[in-house]
CSV table of C-alpha atoms in Angstrom, one decimal:
chain,number,residue,atom,x,y,z
X,1356,MET,CA,122.0,-87.6,223.4
X,1357,THR,CA,123.1,-88.9,220.0
X,1358,CYS,CA,121.6,-87.8,216.7
X,1359,ASN,CA,122.0,-90.4,213.9
X,1360,LEU,CA,121.2,-88.3,210.9
X,1361,PRO,CA,122.6,-89.4,207.5
X,1362,LEU,CA,125.6,-87.4,206.4
X,1363,ASN,CA,125.9,-88.2,202.7
X,1364,VAL,CA,123.8,-88.5,199.5
X,1365,SER,CA,123.5,-92.3,199.6
X,1366,ASP,CA,122.4,-92.3,203.2
X,1367,TYR,CA,119.6,-89.9,202.5
X,1368,VAL,CA,118.5,-91.8,199.4
X,1369,THR,CA,118.5,-95.1,201.5
X,1370,GLU,CA,116.3,-93.4,204.1
X,1371,ALA,CA,113.9,-92.2,201.4
X,1372,VAL,CA,113.7,-95.7,199.9
X,1373,ASN,CA,113.2,-97.5,203.2
X,1374,THR,CA,110.4,-95.3,204.6
X,1375,ASP,CA,106.7,-96.1,204.2
X,1376,SER,CA,105.6,-92.4,204.2
X,1377,ASN,CA,105.4,-90.3,201.1
X,1378,SER,CA,106.2,-87.1,203.0
X,1379,ILE,CA,109.2,-88.6,204.7
X,1380,ALA,CA,110.4,-90.0,201.4
X,1381,GLU,CA,110.0,-86.6,199.8
X,1382,MET,CA,111.9,-85.0,202.7
X,1383,PHE,CA,114.9,-87.4,202.5
X,1384,HIS,CA,115.0,-87.1,198.7
X,1385,ASN,CA,115.1,-83.3,199.0
X,1386,ALA,CA,117.8,-83.6,201.6
X,1387,ALA,CA,119.8,-85.8,199.2
X,1388,TRP,CA,119.5,-83.2,196.5
X,1389,GLY,CA,120.6,-80.5,199.0
X,1390,VAL,CA,123.7,-82.5,199.9
X,1391,LEU,CA,124.4,-83.0,196.2
X,1392,SER,CA,124.1,-79.3,195.5
X,1393,LEU,CA,126.3,-78.3,198.4
X,1394,TRP,CA,128.9,-80.9,197.5
X,1395,PHE,CA,129.0,-79.7,193.9
X,1396,GLU,CA,129.4,-76.1,194.9
X,1397,LEU,CA,132.3,-76.9,197.2
X,1398,VAL,CA,134.2,-79.2,194.8
X,1399,ILE,CA,133.8,-76.6,191.9
X,1400,LYS,CA,135.4,-74.0,194.2
X,1401,ILE,CA,138.2,-76.4,195.1
X,1402,ASP,CA,138.7,-77.2,191.4
X,1403,LEU,CA,138.9,-73.5,190.5
X,1404,ASP,CA,141.5,-72.9,193.2
X,1405,ILE,CA,143.6,-75.8,191.9
X,1406,HIS,CA,143.3,-74.6,188.4
X,1407,LYS,CA,144.5,-71.1,189.4
X,1408,LYS,CA,147.7,-72.7,190.9
X,1409,ASN,CA,148.3,-75.2,188.1
X,1410,ARG,CA,146.0,-75.3,185.2
X,1411,TYR,CA,147.1,-78.8,184.2
X,1412,ALA,CA,146.7,-80.3,187.7
X,1413,SER,CA,142.9,-79.9,187.7
X,1414,TYR,CA,142.1,-82.0,184.6
X,1415,ASP,CA,142.1,-85.3,186.5
X,1416,PHE,CA,140.3,-83.8,189.4
X,1417,ARG,CA,137.6,-82.3,187.1
X,1418,ARG,CA,137.1,-85.7,185.5
X,1419,LYS,CA,136.6,-87.3,188.9
X,1420,ILE,CA,134.1,-84.6,189.8
X,1421,GLU,CA,132.1,-85.2,186.7
X,1422,MET,CA,132.1,-89.0,187.3
X,1423,GLN,CA,131.0,-88.6,190.9
X,1424,HIS,CA,128.4,-86.0,189.9
X,1425,GLU,CA,126.9,-88.3,187.4
X,1426,GLU,CA,126.7,-91.1,190.0
X,1427,PHE,CA,125.1,-88.8,192.5
X,1428,GLN,CA,122.5,-87.7,189.9
X,1429,LYS,CA,121.6,-91.3,189.2
X,1430,MET,CA,121.2,-91.9,192.9
X,1431,THR,CA,118.9,-89.0,193.4
X,1432,GLU,CA,116.5,-89.6,190.5
X,1433,ARG,CA,112.9,-89.7,191.9
X,1434,GLU,CA,112.4,-93.1,190.2
X,1435,GLN,CA,114.9,-94.6,192.7
X,1436,VAL,CA,112.4,-94.0,195.5
X,1437,SER,CA,109.3,-96.2,194.9
X,1438,LEU,CA,107.0,-93.9,196.8
X,1439,LEU,CA,108.0,-90.9,194.6
X,1440,LYS,CA,107.6,-92.6,191.2
X,1441,LEU,CA,105.1,-91.0,188.9
X,1442,PRO,CA,102.1,-93.2,188.2
X,1443,GLU,CA,102.2,-94.9,184.8
């Protein structure tokens, strides 16, 4: 038996966008936020470890983390999922 669950933020957002059910869209949107939160916690710990070993080495890594975090935040905005948009 194979389970084809999405494994990353963009997959969960895609599932949220492509469904026709509000509750399923909400579930996948929340899952995307969960993956984003977990990713952020992990990379911050990695960044701190790198900084402890060489405080100059982590600058480029930290910049990449910030850029990726901004991209993920844009992806996971509720407005990206038509079923979750607030009525105007």
